[in-house]
GROMACS .gro file of C-alpha atoms in nm:
model
  290
    1MET     CA    1  -3.331   1.675 -10.557
    2ALA     CA    2  -3.638   1.478 -10.657
    3MET     CA    3  -3.650   1.133 -10.505
    4ASN     CA    4  -3.850   0.818 -10.562
    5THR     CA    5  -4.095   0.719 -10.293
    6HIS     CA    6  -3.967   0.454 -10.053
    7ALA     CA    7  -4.234   0.489  -9.784
    8LEU     CA    8  -4.169   0.237  -9.508
    9PRO     CA    9  -4.528   0.188  -9.383
   10THR     CA   10  -4.636   0.023  -9.711
   11THR     CA   11  -4.318  -0.147  -9.827
   12GLN     CA   12  -4.330  -0.405  -9.548
   13ASN     CA   13  -4.650  -0.559  -9.686
   14ASP     CA   14  -4.546  -0.505 -10.047
   15TYR     CA   15  -4.237  -0.719 -10.002
   16GLU     CA   16  -4.436  -1.043  -9.982
   17THR     CA   17  -4.570  -0.977 -10.331
   18ILE     CA   18  -4.225  -0.869 -10.451
   19GLN     CA   19  -4.088  -1.207 -10.340
   20SER     CA   20  -4.348  -1.377 -10.560
   21ALA     CA   21  -4.254  -1.141 -10.844
   22ILE     CA   22  -3.887  -1.237 -10.815
   23ARG     CA   23  -3.976  -1.607 -10.823
   24TYR     CA   24  -4.178  -1.544 -11.139
   25LEU     CA   25  -3.892  -1.352 -11.302
   26SER     CA   26  -3.643  -1.622 -11.204
   27GLU     CA   27  -3.855  -1.885 -11.378
   28ASN     CA   28  -3.961  -1.683 -11.682
   29GLY     CA   29  -3.680  -1.431 -11.731
   30PRO     CA   30  -3.704  -1.057 -11.789
   31ASP     CA   31  -3.674  -1.063 -12.168
   32GLU     CA   32  -3.993  -0.980 -12.356
   33LEU     CA   33  -4.174  -0.959 -12.025
   34ASP     CA   34  -4.546  -1.022 -12.070
   35LEU     CA   35  -4.694  -0.770 -11.827
   36PRO     CA   36  -5.052  -0.906 -11.833
   37CYS     CA   37  -4.926  -1.257 -11.752
   38PHE     CA   38  -4.688  -1.118 -11.489
   39ALA     CA   39  -4.972  -0.928 -11.323
   40ARG     CA   40  -5.210  -1.226 -11.330
   41ALA     CA   41  -4.943  -1.452 -11.177
   42LEU     CA   42  -4.935  -1.216 -10.878
   43GLY     CA   43  -5.312  -1.183 -10.855
   44LEU     CA   44  -5.304  -0.821 -10.977
   45ASN     CA   45  -5.409  -0.622 -11.279
   46GLU     CA   46  -5.153  -0.424 -11.479
   47ARG     CA   47  -5.232  -0.096 -11.303
   48GLN     CA   48  -5.192  -0.256 -10.961
   49LEU     CA   49  -4.866  -0.418 -11.071
   50SER     CA   50  -4.724  -0.085 -11.188
   51ASP     CA   51  -4.841   0.092 -10.873
   52LEU     CA   52  -4.679  -0.178 -10.657
   53PHE     CA   53  -4.336  -0.140 -10.815
   54ARG     CA   54  -4.353   0.240 -10.829
   55ARG     CA   55  -4.444   0.249 -10.461
   56TRP     CA   56  -4.190  -0.009 -10.350
   57CYS     CA   57  -3.882   0.089 -10.550
   58GLY     CA   58  -3.973   0.371 -10.788
   59LEU     CA   59  -3.928   0.156 -11.100
   60SER     CA   60  -4.165   0.018 -11.360
   61PRO     CA   61  -4.209  -0.362 -11.355
   62LYS     CA   62  -4.002  -0.390 -11.673
   63SER     CA   63  -3.720  -0.175 -11.531
   64PHE     CA   64  -3.716  -0.381 -11.213
   65ALA     CA   65  -3.704  -0.704 -11.415
   66GLN     CA   66  -3.402  -0.570 -11.602
   67ALA     CA   67  -3.238  -0.460 -11.276
   68VAL     CA   68  -3.244  -0.811 -11.129
   69ALA     CA   69  -3.137  -0.987 -11.449
   70LEU     CA   70  -2.799  -1.153 -11.495
   71ASP     CA   71  -2.719  -0.921 -11.785
   72HIS     CA   72  -2.753  -0.620 -11.555
   73ALA     CA   73  -2.503  -0.763 -11.306
   74LYS     CA   74  -2.265  -0.841 -11.591
   75SER     CA   75  -2.288  -0.484 -11.719
   76LEU     CA   76  -2.218  -0.349 -11.371
   77LEU     CA   77  -1.900  -0.553 -11.357
   78ARG     CA   78  -1.791  -0.439 -11.701
   79GLU     CA   79  -1.855  -0.073 -11.625
   80LYS     CA   80  -1.740  -0.066 -11.263
   81ALA     CA   81  -1.467  -0.331 -11.260
   82SER     CA   82  -1.221  -0.103 -11.081
   83VAL     CA   83  -1.468   0.062 -10.846
   84LEU     CA   84  -1.278  -0.037 -10.532
   85ASP     CA   85  -0.949   0.096 -10.663
   86THR     CA   86  -1.068   0.422 -10.816
   87THR     CA   87  -1.402   0.563 -10.706
   88TYR     CA   88  -1.310   0.566 -10.339
   89GLU     CA   89  -0.952   0.683 -10.356
   90VAL     CA   90  -1.098   1.027 -10.281
   91GLY     CA   91  -1.216   0.917  -9.940
   92MET     CA   92  -1.522   0.797  -9.753
   93SER     CA   93  -1.682   1.140  -9.717
   94SER     CA   94  -1.655   1.229 -10.086
   95THR     CA   95  -1.954   1.359 -10.278
   96SER     CA   96  -1.900   1.055 -10.503
   97ARG     CA   97  -2.103   0.874 -10.236
   98LEU     CA   98  -2.410   1.074 -10.328
   99HIS     CA   99  -2.618   0.761 -10.378
  100ASP     CA  100  -2.474   0.563 -10.091
  101LEU     CA  101  -2.577   0.485  -9.736
  102PHE     CA  102  -2.335   0.683  -9.518
  103VAL     CA  103  -2.189   0.464  -9.245
  104ALA     CA  104  -1.957   0.532  -8.953
  105TYR     CA  105  -1.817   0.212  -8.806
  106GLU     CA  106  -1.614   0.104  -8.510
  107ALA     CA  107  -1.424  -0.224  -8.504
  108MET     CA  108  -1.429  -0.376  -8.158
  109PRO     CA  109  -1.083  -0.436  -8.008
  110PRO     CA  110  -0.939  -0.790  -8.001
  111GLY     CA  111  -1.024  -0.827  -7.633
  112ALA     CA  112  -1.392  -0.765  -7.700
  113PHE     CA  113  -1.384  -1.017  -7.985
  114ARG     CA  114  -1.231  -1.282  -7.761
  115ALA     CA  115  -1.481  -1.204  -7.484
  116LYS     CA  116  -1.773  -1.235  -7.733
  117GLY     CA  117  -1.960  -0.944  -7.577
  118GLU     CA  118  -1.909  -1.040  -7.214
  119GLY     CA  119  -2.023  -0.759  -6.985
  120MET     CA  120  -2.208  -0.580  -7.266
  121ASP     CA  121  -2.576  -0.488  -7.251
  122MET     CA  122  -2.741  -0.497  -7.592
  123ILE     CA  123  -3.091  -0.437  -7.721
  124TRP     CA  124  -3.273  -0.611  -8.001
  125GLY     CA  125  -3.602  -0.567  -8.174
  126VAL     CA  126  -3.800  -0.580  -8.496
  127ALA     CA  127  -3.913  -0.312  -8.738
  128PRO     CA  128  -4.063  -0.296  -9.088
  129SER     CA  129  -3.831  -0.270  -9.387
  130PRO     CA  130  -3.869  -0.280  -9.765
  131PHE     CA  131  -3.737  -0.639  -9.750
  132GLY     CA  132  -3.958  -0.793  -9.485
  133THR     CA  133  -3.933  -0.773  -9.108
  134ALA     CA  134  -3.592  -0.642  -9.004
  135VAL     CA  135  -3.438  -0.786  -8.688
  136ILE     CA  136  -3.177  -0.556  -8.536
  137THR     CA  137  -2.933  -0.577  -8.245
  138ALA     CA  138  -2.754  -0.271  -8.112
  139THR     CA  139  -2.517  -0.142  -7.847
  140ASP     CA  140  -2.467   0.212  -7.721
  141TYR     CA  141  -2.204   0.243  -7.995
  142GLY     CA  142  -2.434   0.153  -8.283
  143ILE     CA  143  -2.600  -0.131  -8.473
  144SER     CA  144  -2.427  -0.464  -8.415
  145GLY     CA  145  -2.649  -0.693  -8.620
  146LEU     CA  146  -2.917  -0.678  -8.887
  147GLY     CA  147  -3.108  -0.967  -9.040
  148PHE     CA  148  -3.452  -1.050  -9.172
  149ALA     CA  149  -3.751  -1.263  -9.077
  150ASP     CA  150  -4.009  -1.395  -9.320
  151GLY     CA  151  -4.224  -1.699  -9.386
  152SER     CA  152  -3.928  -1.938  -9.361
  153VAL     CA  153  -3.730  -1.765  -9.084
  154THR     CA  154  -3.905  -1.662  -8.762
  155VAL     CA  155  -3.819  -1.349  -8.568
  156GLU     CA  156  -3.671  -1.563  -8.290
  157GLN     CA  157  -3.457  -1.759  -8.536
  158ALA     CA  158  -3.328  -1.440  -8.696
  159PHE     CA  159  -3.249  -1.297  -8.353
  160GLN     CA  160  -3.063  -1.611  -8.247
  161ASP     CA  161  -2.863  -1.598  -8.571
  162LEU     CA  162  -2.746  -1.249  -8.478
  163ALA     CA  163  -2.710  -1.306  -8.103
  164GLN     CA  164  -2.480  -1.607  -8.145
  165ARG     CA  165  -2.212  -1.368  -8.267
  166TRP     CA  166  -2.218  -1.207  -7.921
  167PRO     CA  167  -2.290  -1.516  -7.707
  168ASN     CA  168  -2.180  -1.364  -7.376
  169ALA     CA  169  -2.372  -1.036  -7.409
  170ARG     CA  170  -2.696  -0.961  -7.223
  171PHE     CA  171  -2.988  -0.893  -7.461
  172SER     CA  172  -3.320  -0.725  -7.391
  173ARG     CA  173  -3.593  -0.664  -7.646
  174ASP     CA  174  -3.689  -0.303  -7.713
  175ASP     CA  175  -3.873  -0.247  -8.042
  176ALA     CA  176  -3.924   0.122  -7.964
  177ARG     CA  177  -3.548   0.188  -7.953
  178VAL     CA  178  -3.488  -0.020  -8.265
  179ALA     CA  179  -3.750   0.164  -8.474
  180PRO     CA  180  -3.549   0.485  -8.533
  181LEU     CA  181  -3.239   0.279  -8.617
  182SER     CA  182  -3.435   0.094  -8.883
  183ALA     CA  183  -3.567   0.422  -9.025
  184GLU     CA  184  -3.211   0.556  -9.054
  185VAL     CA  185  -3.105   0.247  -9.245
  186PHE     CA  186  -3.395   0.197  -9.485
  187ASP     CA  187  -3.520   0.549  -9.559
  188PRO     CA  188  -3.299   0.704  -9.832
  189THR     CA  189  -3.420   1.054  -9.745
  190ARG     CA  190  -3.225   1.021  -9.418
  191TRP     CA  191  -2.894   0.917  -9.576
  192ALA     CA  192  -2.648   1.199  -9.516
  193ALA     CA  193  -2.278   1.232  -9.439
  194ASP     CA  194  -2.347   1.444  -9.132
  195ARG     CA  195  -2.590   1.183  -8.991
  196PRO     CA  196  -2.413   0.852  -9.052
  197VAL     CA  197  -2.558   0.519  -8.953
  198ARG     CA  198  -2.332   0.396  -8.675
  199VAL     CA  199  -2.236   0.029  -8.668
  200VAL     CA  200  -2.014  -0.193  -8.456
  201LEU     CA  201  -1.813  -0.472  -8.622
  202ILE     CA  202  -1.682  -0.774  -8.436
  203GLY     CA  203  -1.483  -1.046  -8.610
  204THR     CA  204  -1.134  -1.159  -8.696
  205ASP     CA  205  -0.897  -0.902  -8.841
  206PHE     CA  206  -0.947  -1.060  -9.184
  207GLU     CA  207  -1.326  -1.052  -9.159
  208VAL     CA  208  -1.333  -0.690  -9.046
  209LYS     CA  209  -1.101  -0.594  -9.333
  210VAL     CA  210  -1.340  -0.760  -9.579
  211TRP     CA  211  -1.643  -0.586  -9.426
  212GLU     CA  212  -1.464  -0.250  -9.436
  213THR     CA  213  -1.406  -0.308  -9.807
  214LEU     CA  214  -1.773  -0.386  -9.866
  215LEU     CA  215  -1.858  -0.044  -9.725
  216LYS     CA  216  -1.673   0.111 -10.019
  217ILE     CA  217  -1.906  -0.038 -10.282
  218PRO     CA  218  -2.158   0.228 -10.386
  219VAL     CA  219  -2.531   0.176 -10.421
  220GLY     CA  220  -2.608   0.062 -10.773
  221CYS     CA  221  -2.265  -0.096 -10.824
  222ALA     CA  222  -2.132  -0.449 -10.792
  223THR     CA  223  -1.797  -0.618 -10.750
  224THR     CA  224  -1.661  -0.972 -10.728
  225TYR     CA  225  -1.511  -1.179 -10.450
  226GLY     CA  226  -1.183  -1.177 -10.641
  227GLU     CA  227  -1.175  -0.799 -10.660
  228VAL     CA  228  -1.238  -0.772 -10.286
  229ALA     CA  229  -0.955  -1.019 -10.226
  230SER     CA  230  -0.718  -0.817 -10.446
  231HIS     CA  231  -0.820  -0.493 -10.276
  232ILE     CA  232  -0.722  -0.622  -9.932
  233GLY     CA  233  -0.390  -0.755 -10.062
  234ARG     CA  234  -0.491  -1.123 -10.065
  235PRO     CA  235  -0.555  -1.195 -10.436
  236SER     CA  236  -0.559  -1.572 -10.389
  237ALA     CA  237  -0.807  -1.560 -10.099
  238SER     CA  238  -1.135  -1.537 -10.293
  239ARG     CA  239  -1.278  -1.838 -10.112
  240ALA     CA  240  -1.190  -1.695  -9.770
  241VAL     CA  241  -1.339  -1.363  -9.876
  242GLY     CA  242  -1.658  -1.543  -9.971
  243ALA     CA  243  -1.674  -1.702  -9.626
  244ALA     CA  244  -1.623  -1.362  -9.458
  245VAL     CA  245  -1.889  -1.202  -9.679
  246GLY     CA  246  -2.129  -1.479  -9.575
  247LYS     CA  247  -2.061  -1.403  -9.208
  248ASN     CA  248  -2.134  -1.031  -9.244
  249PRO     CA  249  -2.333  -0.951  -8.927
  250ILE     CA  250  -2.499  -0.630  -9.049
  251SER     CA  251  -2.684  -0.708  -9.369
  252PHE     CA  252  -2.777  -0.429  -9.610
  253VAL     CA  253  -2.575  -0.165  -9.419
  254VAL     CA  254  -2.254  -0.356  -9.486
  255PRO     CA  255  -2.352  -0.434  -9.845
  256CYS     CA  256  -2.253  -0.796  -9.900
  257HIS     CA  257  -2.542  -0.813 -10.149
  258ARG     CA  258  -2.329  -0.608 -10.393
  259VAL     CA  259  -2.074  -0.889 -10.431
  260VAL     CA  260  -2.147  -1.127 -10.718
  261GLY     CA  261  -1.974  -1.411 -10.899
  262THR     CA  262  -1.724  -1.340 -11.176
  263SER     CA  263  -1.997  -1.423 -11.430
  264GLY     CA  264  -2.232  -1.171 -11.270
  265ALA     CA  265  -2.441  -1.447 -11.114
  266LEU     CA  266  -2.610  -1.352 -10.788
  267THR     CA  267  -2.453  -1.626 -10.579
  268GLY     CA  268  -2.554  -1.715 -10.224
  269TYR     CA  269  -2.685  -1.469  -9.969
  270HIS     CA  270  -2.731  -1.549  -9.601
  271TRP     CA  271  -3.089  -1.418  -9.603
  272GLY     CA  272  -3.182  -1.576  -9.936
  273VAL     CA  273  -3.096  -1.501 -10.300
  274PRO     CA  274  -3.449  -1.368 -10.373
  275ARG     CA  275  -3.391  -1.101 -10.107
  276LYS     CA  276  -3.051  -1.023 -10.260
  277ARG     CA  277  -3.221  -0.969 -10.596
  278ALA     CA  278  -3.485  -0.752 -10.430
  279ILE     CA  279  -3.226  -0.532 -10.259
  280MET     CA  280  -3.024  -0.482 -10.576
  281GLY     CA  281  -3.336  -0.394 -10.776
  282TRP     CA  282  -3.457  -0.156 -10.503
  283GLU     CA  283  -3.120   0.017 -10.501
  284VAL     CA  284  -3.142   0.079 -10.874
  285GLY     CA  285  -3.461   0.270 -10.795
  286VAL     CA  286  -3.282   0.473 -10.529
  287VAL     CA  287  -3.002   0.570 -10.767
  288SER     CA  288  -3.231   0.654 -11.059
  289GLY     CA  289  -3.457   0.861 -10.835
  290ARG     CA  290  -3.190   1.106 -10.718
   0.00000   0.00000   0.00000
């Protein structure tokens, strides 16, 4: 199958410009997008602007603008309103997950949750990603945390944000061991059912149940906090679901960015709403390129 280019060596630097592009689109809107003005606002010409978006997400600037617009999120909800109750009834290994990131997860037992990682040796490190510098923590069982560093969040701050979830674990930095984990996560050419990204979840039973549900949302789709609450049998717990989504320790892999407000609005994201918009637009490129 033909695929769009999502080459990691260039996307790291491209993301800084993409952030500026998202700010521009947020202020000016995607309708009747004036490409010359858009390009000039980013310090580029039209050719450079088109090349940037094709390289970063495989979309034209106009298609990306439409992908991060409110109307697009609304249409996803209209078209995929029952995605959690229908698409995945066939099971996690179904070919219906063609466009998804295949994940195998292990929920840590209650004792490990209470011990907060006591006696565990974990690594952490940084690696490039299409959405800025990725900060990753991992155990022998798989990835235990994934966040992002940028101009407003340092690598150390991002690491501490992840490490506080495992306060009694012993951490050592090892960028070389983290690099292949990052490649598995962010390179769509490596997404395959027989080579799943392995993750470790630690949280309350309720939180883990919410995160397990997020794993059922396909790339290119969206759902609401209320639908997640209904899916786990707690239809009145939308607010608690929102809190659990916000505490998701493994961003992008456990796709909390695919949960939006009932209006389609891209509500809060732990690593910033602009990054949430970027991820959702990038994923549209992944889906359309397969």
